[in-house]
PDB file of C-alpha atoms in Angstrom:
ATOM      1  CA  UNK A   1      67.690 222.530 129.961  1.00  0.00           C
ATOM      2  CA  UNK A   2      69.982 219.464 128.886  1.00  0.00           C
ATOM      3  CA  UNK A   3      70.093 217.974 125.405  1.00  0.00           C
ATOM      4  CA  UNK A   4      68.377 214.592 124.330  1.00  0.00           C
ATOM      5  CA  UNK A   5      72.100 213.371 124.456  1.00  0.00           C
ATOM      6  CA  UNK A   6      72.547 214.440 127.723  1.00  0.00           C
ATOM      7  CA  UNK A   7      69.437 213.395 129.271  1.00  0.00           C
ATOM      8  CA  UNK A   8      69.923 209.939 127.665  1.00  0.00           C
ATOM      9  CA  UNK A   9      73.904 209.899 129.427  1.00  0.00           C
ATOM     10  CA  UNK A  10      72.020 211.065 132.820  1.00  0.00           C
ATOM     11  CA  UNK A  11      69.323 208.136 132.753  1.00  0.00           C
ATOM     12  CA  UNK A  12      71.610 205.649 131.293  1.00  0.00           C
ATOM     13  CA  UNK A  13      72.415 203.160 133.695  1.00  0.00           C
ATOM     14  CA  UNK A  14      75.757 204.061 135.888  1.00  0.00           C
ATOM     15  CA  UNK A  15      77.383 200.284 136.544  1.00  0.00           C
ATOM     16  CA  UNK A  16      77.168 196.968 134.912  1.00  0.00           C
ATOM     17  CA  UNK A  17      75.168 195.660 138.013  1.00  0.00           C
ATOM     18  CA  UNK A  18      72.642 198.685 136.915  1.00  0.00           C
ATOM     19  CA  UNK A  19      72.390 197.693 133.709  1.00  0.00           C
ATOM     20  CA  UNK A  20      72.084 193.627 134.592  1.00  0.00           C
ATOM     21  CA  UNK A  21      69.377 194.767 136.894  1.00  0.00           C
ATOM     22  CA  UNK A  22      67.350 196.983 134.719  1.00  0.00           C
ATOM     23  CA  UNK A  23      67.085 193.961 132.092  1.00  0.00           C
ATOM     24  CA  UNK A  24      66.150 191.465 135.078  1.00  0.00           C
ATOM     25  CA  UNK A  25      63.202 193.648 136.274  1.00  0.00           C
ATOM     26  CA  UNK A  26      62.043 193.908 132.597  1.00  0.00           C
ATOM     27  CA  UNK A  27      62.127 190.406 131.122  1.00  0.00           C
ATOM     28  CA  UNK A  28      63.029 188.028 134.441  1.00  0.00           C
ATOM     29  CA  UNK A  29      62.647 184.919 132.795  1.00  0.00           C
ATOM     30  CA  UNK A  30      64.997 185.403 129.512  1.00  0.00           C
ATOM     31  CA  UNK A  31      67.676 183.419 129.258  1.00  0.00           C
ATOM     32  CA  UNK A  32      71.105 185.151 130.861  1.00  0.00           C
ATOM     33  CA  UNK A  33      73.642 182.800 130.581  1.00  0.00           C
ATOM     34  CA  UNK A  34      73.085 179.277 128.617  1.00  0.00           C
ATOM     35  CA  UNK A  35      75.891 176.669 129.148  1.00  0.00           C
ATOM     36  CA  UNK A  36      76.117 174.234 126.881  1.00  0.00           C
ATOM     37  CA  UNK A  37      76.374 170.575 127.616  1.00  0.00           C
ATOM     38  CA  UNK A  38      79.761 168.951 127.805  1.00  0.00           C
ATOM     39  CA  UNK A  39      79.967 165.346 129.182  1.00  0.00           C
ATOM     40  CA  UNK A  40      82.449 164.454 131.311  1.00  0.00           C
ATOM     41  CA  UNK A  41      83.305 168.201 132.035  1.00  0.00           C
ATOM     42  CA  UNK A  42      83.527 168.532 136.252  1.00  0.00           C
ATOM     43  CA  UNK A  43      80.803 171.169 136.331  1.00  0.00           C
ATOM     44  CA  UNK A  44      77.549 171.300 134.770  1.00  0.00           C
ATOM     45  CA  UNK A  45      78.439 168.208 132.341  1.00  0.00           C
ATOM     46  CA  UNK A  46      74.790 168.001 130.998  1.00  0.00           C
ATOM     47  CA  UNK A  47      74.655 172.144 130.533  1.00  0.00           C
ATOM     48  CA  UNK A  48      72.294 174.619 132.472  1.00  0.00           C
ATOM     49  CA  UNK A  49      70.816 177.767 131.381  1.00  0.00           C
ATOM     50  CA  UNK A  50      70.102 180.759 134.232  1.00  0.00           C
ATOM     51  CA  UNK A  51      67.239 183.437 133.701  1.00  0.00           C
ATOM     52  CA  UNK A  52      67.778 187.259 134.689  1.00  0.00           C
ATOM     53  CA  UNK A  53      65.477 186.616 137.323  1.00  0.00           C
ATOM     54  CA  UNK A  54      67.567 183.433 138.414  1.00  0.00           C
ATOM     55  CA  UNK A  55      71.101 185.172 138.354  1.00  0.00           C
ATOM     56  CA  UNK A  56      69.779 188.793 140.090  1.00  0.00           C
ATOM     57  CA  UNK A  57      68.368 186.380 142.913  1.00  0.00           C
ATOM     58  CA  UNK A  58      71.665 184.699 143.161  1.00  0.00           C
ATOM     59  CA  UNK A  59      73.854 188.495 142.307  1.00  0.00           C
ATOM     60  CA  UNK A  60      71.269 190.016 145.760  1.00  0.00           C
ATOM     61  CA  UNK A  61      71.899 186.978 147.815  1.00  0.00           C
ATOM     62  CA  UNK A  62      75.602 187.458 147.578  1.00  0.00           C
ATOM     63  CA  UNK A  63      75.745 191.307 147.338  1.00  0.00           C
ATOM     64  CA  UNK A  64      74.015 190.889 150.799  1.00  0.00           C
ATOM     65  CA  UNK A  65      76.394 187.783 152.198  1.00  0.00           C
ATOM     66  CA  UNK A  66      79.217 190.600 151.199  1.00  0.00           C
ATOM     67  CA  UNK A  67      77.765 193.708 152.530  1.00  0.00           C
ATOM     68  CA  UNK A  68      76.980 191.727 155.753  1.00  0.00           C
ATOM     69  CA  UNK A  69      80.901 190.752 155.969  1.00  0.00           C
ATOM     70  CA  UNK A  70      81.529 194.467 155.464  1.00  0.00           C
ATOM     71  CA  UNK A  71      82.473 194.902 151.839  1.00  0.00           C
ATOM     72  CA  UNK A  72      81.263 197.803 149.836  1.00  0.00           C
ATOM     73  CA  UNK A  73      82.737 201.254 148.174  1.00  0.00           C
ATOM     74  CA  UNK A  74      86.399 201.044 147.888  1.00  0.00           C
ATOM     75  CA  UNK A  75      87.254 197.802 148.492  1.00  0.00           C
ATOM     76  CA  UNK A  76      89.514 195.611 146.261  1.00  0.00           C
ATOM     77  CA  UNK A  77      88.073 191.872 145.685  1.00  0.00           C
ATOM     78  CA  UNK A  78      90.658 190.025 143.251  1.00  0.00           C
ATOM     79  CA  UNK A  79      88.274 186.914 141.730  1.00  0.00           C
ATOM     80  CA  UNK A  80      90.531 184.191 140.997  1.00  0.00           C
ATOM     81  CA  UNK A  81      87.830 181.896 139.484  1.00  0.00           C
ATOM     82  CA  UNK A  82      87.901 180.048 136.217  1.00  0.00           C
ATOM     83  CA  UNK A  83      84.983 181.260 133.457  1.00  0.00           C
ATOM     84  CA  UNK A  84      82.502 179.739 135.065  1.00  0.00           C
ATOM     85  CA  UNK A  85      79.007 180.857 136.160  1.00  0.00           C
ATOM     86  CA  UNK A  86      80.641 181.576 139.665  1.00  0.00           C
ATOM     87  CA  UNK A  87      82.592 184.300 138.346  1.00  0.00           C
ATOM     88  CA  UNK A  88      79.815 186.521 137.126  1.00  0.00           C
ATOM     89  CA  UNK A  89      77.442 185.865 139.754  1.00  0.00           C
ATOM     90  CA  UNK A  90      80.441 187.163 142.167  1.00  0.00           C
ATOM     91  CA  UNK A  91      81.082 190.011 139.508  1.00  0.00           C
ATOM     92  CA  UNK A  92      77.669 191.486 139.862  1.00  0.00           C
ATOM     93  CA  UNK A  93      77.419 190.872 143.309  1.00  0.00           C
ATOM     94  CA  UNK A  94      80.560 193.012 144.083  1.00  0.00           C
ATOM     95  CA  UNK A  95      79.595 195.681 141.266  1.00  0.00           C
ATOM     96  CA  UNK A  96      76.556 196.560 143.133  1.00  0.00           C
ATOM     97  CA  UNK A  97      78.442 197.118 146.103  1.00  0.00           C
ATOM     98  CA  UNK A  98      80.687 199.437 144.596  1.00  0.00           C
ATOM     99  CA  UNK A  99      83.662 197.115 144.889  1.00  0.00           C
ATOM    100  CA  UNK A 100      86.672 197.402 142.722  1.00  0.00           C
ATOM    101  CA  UNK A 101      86.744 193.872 141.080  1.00  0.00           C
ATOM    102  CA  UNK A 102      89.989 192.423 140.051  1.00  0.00           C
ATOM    103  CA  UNK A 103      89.385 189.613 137.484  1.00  0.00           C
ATOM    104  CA  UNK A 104      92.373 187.500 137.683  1.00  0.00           C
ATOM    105  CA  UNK A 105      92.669 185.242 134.205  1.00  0.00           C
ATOM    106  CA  UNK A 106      93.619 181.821 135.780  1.00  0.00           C
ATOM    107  CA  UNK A 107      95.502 181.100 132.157  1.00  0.00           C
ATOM    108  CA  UNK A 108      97.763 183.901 133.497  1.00  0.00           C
ATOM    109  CA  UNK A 109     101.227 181.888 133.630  1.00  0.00           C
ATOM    110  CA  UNK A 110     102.332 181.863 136.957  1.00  0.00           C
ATOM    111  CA  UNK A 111     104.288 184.694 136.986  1.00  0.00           C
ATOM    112  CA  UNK A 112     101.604 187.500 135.704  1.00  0.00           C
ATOM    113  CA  UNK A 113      99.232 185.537 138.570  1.00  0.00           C
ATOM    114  CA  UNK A 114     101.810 186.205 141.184  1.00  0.00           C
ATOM    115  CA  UNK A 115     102.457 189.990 139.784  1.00  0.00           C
ATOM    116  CA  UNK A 116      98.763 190.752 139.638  1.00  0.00           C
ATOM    117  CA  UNK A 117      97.893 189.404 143.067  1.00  0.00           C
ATOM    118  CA  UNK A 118     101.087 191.240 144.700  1.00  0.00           C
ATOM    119  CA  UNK A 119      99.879 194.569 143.076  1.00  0.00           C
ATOM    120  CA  UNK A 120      96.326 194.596 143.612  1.00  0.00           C
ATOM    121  CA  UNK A 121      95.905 195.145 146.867  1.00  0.00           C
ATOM    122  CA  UNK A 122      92.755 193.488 147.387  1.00  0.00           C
ATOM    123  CA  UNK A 123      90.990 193.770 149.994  1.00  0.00           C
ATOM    124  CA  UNK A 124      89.633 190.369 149.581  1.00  0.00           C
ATOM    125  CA  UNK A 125      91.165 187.153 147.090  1.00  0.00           C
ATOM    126  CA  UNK A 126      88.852 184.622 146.559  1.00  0.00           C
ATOM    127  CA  UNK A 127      90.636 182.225 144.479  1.00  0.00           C
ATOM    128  CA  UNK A 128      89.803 178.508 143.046  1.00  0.00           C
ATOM    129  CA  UNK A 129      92.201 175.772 143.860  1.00  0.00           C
ATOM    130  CA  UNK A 130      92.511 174.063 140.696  1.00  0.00           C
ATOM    131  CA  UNK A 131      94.239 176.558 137.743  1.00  0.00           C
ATOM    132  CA  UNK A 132      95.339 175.743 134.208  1.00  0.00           C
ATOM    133  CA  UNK A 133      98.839 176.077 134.619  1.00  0.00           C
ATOM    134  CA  UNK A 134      99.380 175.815 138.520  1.00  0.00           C
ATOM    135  CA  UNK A 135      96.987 175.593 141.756  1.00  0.00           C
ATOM    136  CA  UNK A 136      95.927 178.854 143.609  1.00  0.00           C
ATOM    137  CA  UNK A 137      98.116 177.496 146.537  1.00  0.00           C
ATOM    138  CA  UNK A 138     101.100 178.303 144.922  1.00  0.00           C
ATOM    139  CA  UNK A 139      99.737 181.759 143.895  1.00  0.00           C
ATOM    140  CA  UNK A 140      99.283 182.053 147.934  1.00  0.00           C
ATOM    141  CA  UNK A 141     102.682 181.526 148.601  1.00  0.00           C
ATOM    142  CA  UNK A 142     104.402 183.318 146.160  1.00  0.00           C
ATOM    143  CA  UNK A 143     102.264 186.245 146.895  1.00  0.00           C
ATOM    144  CA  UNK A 144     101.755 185.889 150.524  1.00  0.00           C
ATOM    145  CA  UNK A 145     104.539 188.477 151.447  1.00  0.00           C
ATOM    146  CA  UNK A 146     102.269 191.010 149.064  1.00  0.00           C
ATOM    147  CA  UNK A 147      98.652 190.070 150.370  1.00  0.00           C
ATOM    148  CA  UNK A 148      99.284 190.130 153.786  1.00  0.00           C
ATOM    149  CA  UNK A 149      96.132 191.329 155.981  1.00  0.00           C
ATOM    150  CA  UNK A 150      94.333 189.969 152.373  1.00  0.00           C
ATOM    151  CA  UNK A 151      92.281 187.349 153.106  1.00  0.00           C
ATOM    152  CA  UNK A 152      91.994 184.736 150.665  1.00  0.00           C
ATOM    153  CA  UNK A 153      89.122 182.323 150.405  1.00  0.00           C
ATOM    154  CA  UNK A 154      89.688 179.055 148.219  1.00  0.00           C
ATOM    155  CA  UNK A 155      87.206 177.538 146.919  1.00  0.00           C
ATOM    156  CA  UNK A 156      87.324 174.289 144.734  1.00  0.00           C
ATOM    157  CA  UNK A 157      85.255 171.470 143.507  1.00  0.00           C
ATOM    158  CA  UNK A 158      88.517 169.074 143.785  1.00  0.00           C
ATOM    159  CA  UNK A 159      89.547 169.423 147.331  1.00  0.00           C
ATOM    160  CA  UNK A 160      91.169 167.016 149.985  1.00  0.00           C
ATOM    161  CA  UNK A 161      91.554 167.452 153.817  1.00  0.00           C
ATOM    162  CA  UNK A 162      95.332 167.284 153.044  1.00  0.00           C
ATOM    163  CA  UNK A 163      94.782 170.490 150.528  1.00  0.00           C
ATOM    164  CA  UNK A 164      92.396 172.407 153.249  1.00  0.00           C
ATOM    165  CA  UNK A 165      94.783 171.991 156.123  1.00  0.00           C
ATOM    166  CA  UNK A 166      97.708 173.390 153.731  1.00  0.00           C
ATOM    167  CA  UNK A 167      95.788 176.258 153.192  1.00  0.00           C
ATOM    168  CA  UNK A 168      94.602 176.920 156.267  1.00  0.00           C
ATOM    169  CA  UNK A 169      98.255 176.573 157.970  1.00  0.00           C
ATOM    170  CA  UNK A 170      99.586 178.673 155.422  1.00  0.00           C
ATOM    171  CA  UNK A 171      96.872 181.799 156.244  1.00  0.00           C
ATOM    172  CA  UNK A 172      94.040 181.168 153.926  1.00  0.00           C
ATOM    173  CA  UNK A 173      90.749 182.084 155.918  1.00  0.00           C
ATOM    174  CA  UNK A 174      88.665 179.237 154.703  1.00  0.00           C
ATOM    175  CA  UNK A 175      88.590 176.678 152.274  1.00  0.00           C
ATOM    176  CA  UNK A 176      85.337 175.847 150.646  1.00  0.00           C
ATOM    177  CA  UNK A 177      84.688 172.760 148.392  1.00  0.00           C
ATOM    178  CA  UNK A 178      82.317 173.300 145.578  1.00  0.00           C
ATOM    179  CA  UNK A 179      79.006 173.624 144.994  1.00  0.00           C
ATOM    180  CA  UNK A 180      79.330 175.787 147.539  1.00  0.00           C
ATOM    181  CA  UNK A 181      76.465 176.251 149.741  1.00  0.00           C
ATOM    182  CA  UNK A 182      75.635 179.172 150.340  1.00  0.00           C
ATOM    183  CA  UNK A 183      75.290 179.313 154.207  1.00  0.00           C
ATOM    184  CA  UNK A 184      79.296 178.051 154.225  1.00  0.00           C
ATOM    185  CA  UNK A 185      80.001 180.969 152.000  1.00  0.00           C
ATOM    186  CA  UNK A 186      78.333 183.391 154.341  1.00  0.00           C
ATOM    187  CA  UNK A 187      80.321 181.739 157.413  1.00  0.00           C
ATOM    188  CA  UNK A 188      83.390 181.836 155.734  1.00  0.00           C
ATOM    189  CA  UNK A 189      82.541 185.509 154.655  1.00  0.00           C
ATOM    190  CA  UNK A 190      81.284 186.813 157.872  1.00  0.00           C
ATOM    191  CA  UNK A 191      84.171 185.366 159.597  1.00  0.00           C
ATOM    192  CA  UNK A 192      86.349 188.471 157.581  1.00  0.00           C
ATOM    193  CA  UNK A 193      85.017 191.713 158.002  1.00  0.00           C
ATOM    194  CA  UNK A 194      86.915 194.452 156.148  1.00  0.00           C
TER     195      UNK A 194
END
């Protein structure tokens, strides 16, 4: 018969999304993320907060947008986002899945971004335009000889037509401009399937 200890290790939960969830189903209206207000930031100038319940809707909607496009156990997904709510929704969403995230600091310097997204071998790059220190197109095409068959998925709340056809023509599969709905994301998704 196991020890307390180890019956505690065997019911603990296994993954972060497990963990997340566990909390959600127990107190779905406490606050999960509170961002505070910031005017004249680009996003979310007058703050926001997000409940458990909120977030896991959100985390399941794109766990299922993913799983749909044919991501799951084993695959790579480098996130490329800035620390935004985005990023954690995505996070969640792949850790249920099983997915090996690869969180990508975007105050990497340029160099460290283009040796992190050559050695990952992701599966998947979804990447935001608009960096500290350079834009996520120049990532792309100093790492495009190392992410080929790696599609990458920009997304950005500063885009331009000029911008989306440079991507495009250079391989990116989509670019998506920001809020991004949610039916766009699922196009652009389901148009990759690993």
């Amino acid at each position: 018969s196991p020890t307390p200890q180890e019956a505690r290790v065997k019911s603990a939960p296994q993954t972060v999304h497990e963990a997340f969830a566990a909390t959600a189903a127990r107190t779905p209206h406490a606050p999960f993320l509170a961002i505070p207000a910031r005017p004249g930031r680009s996003w979310l100038p007058a703050g926001a907060e997000f409940t458990y319940g909120e977030v896991a809707a959100k985390v399941d909607d794109l766990a299922s947008r993913y799983a749909r496009a044919g991501y799951g156990v084993g695959h790579r997904i480098a996130l490329l986002l800035e620390n935004r709510p985005d990023f954690f929704f995505h996070y969640l969403a792949l850790n249920a899945l099983g997915c090996g995230v690869v969180p990508v600091n975007p105050d990497y310097r340029h160099d460290e971004m283009t040796y992190l997204a050559s050695h990952s071998r992701a599966d998947l790059v979804v990447c935001d335009i608009r960096l500290p220190d350079m834009n996520g197109e120049d990532v792309f095409q100093q790492a495009l000889p190392d992410l080929i068959g790696s599609p990458v998925l920009f997304i950005t709340g500063y885009g331009s037509i000029a911008n989306a056809v440079d991507a495009i023509k250079a391989g990116a599969v989509d670019y998506l401009t920001k809020p991004v709905d949610v039916t766009t994301c699922e196009r652009a998704l389901l148009g990759q399937t690993a």
